[in-house]
Amino acid sequence: MIKKAVVHKAFGKGTIVEKKQNYIKVQFEAFRERKTFLYPDSFEKFLTFEEPDLQKKALEELKKIQEKKTAEKEAKQLLYQQQLEEAQAPPKKTRKTAASKKTAK
């Protein structure tokens, strides 16, 4: 991915000069300083690879990340809903056994 050409909507053409975990740094032709972007998030709206295969790969990675976040969010909502229902449910009545009746007397 290093040294791959990209195009930004506002900054124009640039080259990826660094990639670490979830971000990339791009050196644009029109700017001295490097710009930092989230990877692959920025390829959804701001950046485009000049190579279509790399663009497709970035968008596929982004889709997987979004699907994972959606699944995690839905799981948290389901857990919260279950906890809420349990908290609102009336307490269950317990039946006393013969042994516990004798000790209660």
Tab-separated table of C-alpha atoms in Angstrom:
chain	number	residue	atom	x	y	z
A	1	MET	CA	0.000	0.000	0.000
A	2	ILE	CA	2.966	2.292	0.556
A	3	LYS	CA	3.744	4.372	-2.552
A	4	LYS	CA	0.258	3.809	-3.977
A	5	ALA	CA	-1.413	6.754	-5.671
A	6	VAL	CA	-4.641	8.203	-4.292
A	7	VAL	CA	-6.904	11.131	-5.112
A	8	HIS	CA	-8.611	13.282	-2.504
A	9	LYS	CA	-11.708	15.339	-3.332
A	10	ALA	CA	-10.167	18.573	-2.037
A	11	PHE	CA	-6.398	17.958	-1.849
A	12	GLY	CA	-5.947	16.335	-5.257
A	13	LYS	CA	-3.366	13.659	-6.098
A	14	GLY	CA	-1.145	12.143	-3.466
A	15	THR	CA	0.898	9.119	-2.491
A	16	ILE	CA	0.566	6.940	0.598
A	17	VAL	CA	3.807	7.261	2.547
A	18	GLU	CA	2.917	5.406	5.745
A	19	LYS	CA	0.371	2.875	7.017
A	20	LYS	CA	-0.037	1.838	10.638
A	21	GLN	CA	-2.958	-0.162	11.994
A	22	ASN	CA	-6.042	1.890	11.158
A	23	TYR	CA	-4.553	5.005	9.613
A	24	ILE	CA	-2.515	6.105	6.618
A	25	LYS	CA	-0.422	9.182	5.892
A	26	VAL	CA	-0.600	10.739	2.448
A	27	GLN	CA	1.794	13.188	0.835
A	28	PHE	CA	-0.164	15.352	-1.574
A	29	GLU	CA	1.476	17.093	-4.504
A	30	ALA	CA	0.042	20.481	-3.494
A	31	PHE	CA	1.026	20.366	0.217
A	32	ARG	CA	4.280	20.100	2.123
A	33	GLU	CA	2.906	18.408	5.220
A	34	ARG	CA	1.473	14.913	5.187
A	35	LYS	CA	-2.202	14.392	5.899
A	36	THR	CA	-3.421	11.565	8.138
A	37	PHE	CA	-6.587	9.587	7.402
A	38	LEU	CA	-8.419	6.682	8.972
A	39	TYR	CA	-8.043	3.500	6.967
A	40	PRO	CA	-10.201	2.216	5.362
A	41	ASP	CA	-12.895	4.703	6.487
A	42	SER	CA	-11.597	7.616	4.408
A	43	PHE	CA	-12.011	5.621	1.188
A	44	GLU	CA	-15.764	5.719	1.606
A	45	LYS	CA	-16.062	9.487	1.087
A	46	PHE	CA	-12.751	11.336	0.706
A	47	LEU	CA	-10.043	9.226	-0.885
A	48	THR	CA	-9.919	7.028	-3.956
A	49	PHE	CA	-7.137	4.708	-5.042
A	50	GLU	CA	-6.070	5.224	-8.636
A	51	GLU	CA	-5.937	1.419	-8.961
A	52	PRO	CA	-9.523	0.054	-9.045
A	53	ASP	CA	-8.508	-3.238	-7.383
A	54	LEU	CA	-7.099	-1.424	-4.362
A	55	GLN	CA	-10.211	0.745	-4.120
A	56	LYS	CA	-12.390	-2.355	-4.196
A	57	LYS	CA	-10.270	-3.994	-1.489
A	58	ALA	CA	-10.467	-0.916	0.758
A	59	LEU	CA	-14.254	-0.761	0.398
A	60	GLU	CA	-14.566	-4.481	1.161
A	61	GLU	CA	-12.496	-4.023	4.336
A	62	LEU	CA	-14.678	-1.081	5.322
A	63	LYS	CA	-17.834	-3.121	4.758
A	64	LYS	CA	-16.543	-5.926	7.021
A	65	ILE	CA	-15.706	-3.429	9.762
A	66	GLN	CA	-19.141	-1.821	9.505
A	67	GLU	CA	-20.877	-5.214	9.605
A	68	LYS	CA	-18.901	-6.180	12.709
A	69	LYS	CA	-19.784	-2.899	14.434
A	70	THR	CA	-23.459	-3.352	13.528
A	71	ALA	CA	-23.487	-6.909	14.900
A	72	GLU	CA	-21.826	-5.763	18.130
A	73	LYS	CA	-24.314	-2.917	18.503
A	74	GLU	CA	-27.273	-5.248	17.944
A	75	ALA	CA	-25.904	-7.720	20.504
A	76	LYS	CA	-25.537	-4.930	23.082
A	77	GLN	CA	-29.074	-3.722	22.398
A	78	LEU	CA	-30.449	-7.245	22.786
A	79	LEU	CA	-28.602	-7.734	26.073
A	80	TYR	CA	-29.835	-4.365	27.338
A	81	GLN	CA	-33.411	-5.237	26.356
A	82	GLN	CA	-33.180	-8.582	28.167
A	83	GLN	CA	-31.811	-6.921	31.296
A	84	LEU	CA	-34.557	-4.304	31.157
A	85	GLU	CA	-37.266	-6.966	30.837
A	86	GLU	CA	-35.797	-8.931	33.746
A	87	ALA	CA	-35.675	-5.822	35.917
A	88	GLN	CA	-39.316	-4.973	35.137
A	89	ALA	CA	-40.640	-8.507	35.613
A	90	PRO	CA	-42.432	-9.174	38.898
A	91	PRO	CA	-40.422	-11.285	41.342
A	92	LYS	CA	-41.006	-14.986	41.021
A	93	LYS	CA	-42.789	-16.656	43.922
A	94	THR	CA	-40.884	-19.526	45.404
A	95	ARG	CA	-42.574	-22.562	46.815
A	96	LYS	CA	-41.526	-23.576	50.251
A	97	THR	CA	-40.484	-27.162	50.633
A	98	ALA	CA	-41.587	-29.341	53.526
A	99	ALA	CA	-38.184	-29.004	55.161
A	100	SER	CA	-38.234	-25.214	55.008
A	101	LYS	CA	-41.787	-25.149	56.439
A	102	LYS	CA	-40.619	-27.117	59.473
A	103	THR	CA	-37.744	-24.745	60.136
A	104	ALA	CA	-40.008	-21.734	59.740
A	105	LYS	CA	-42.275	-22.939	62.604
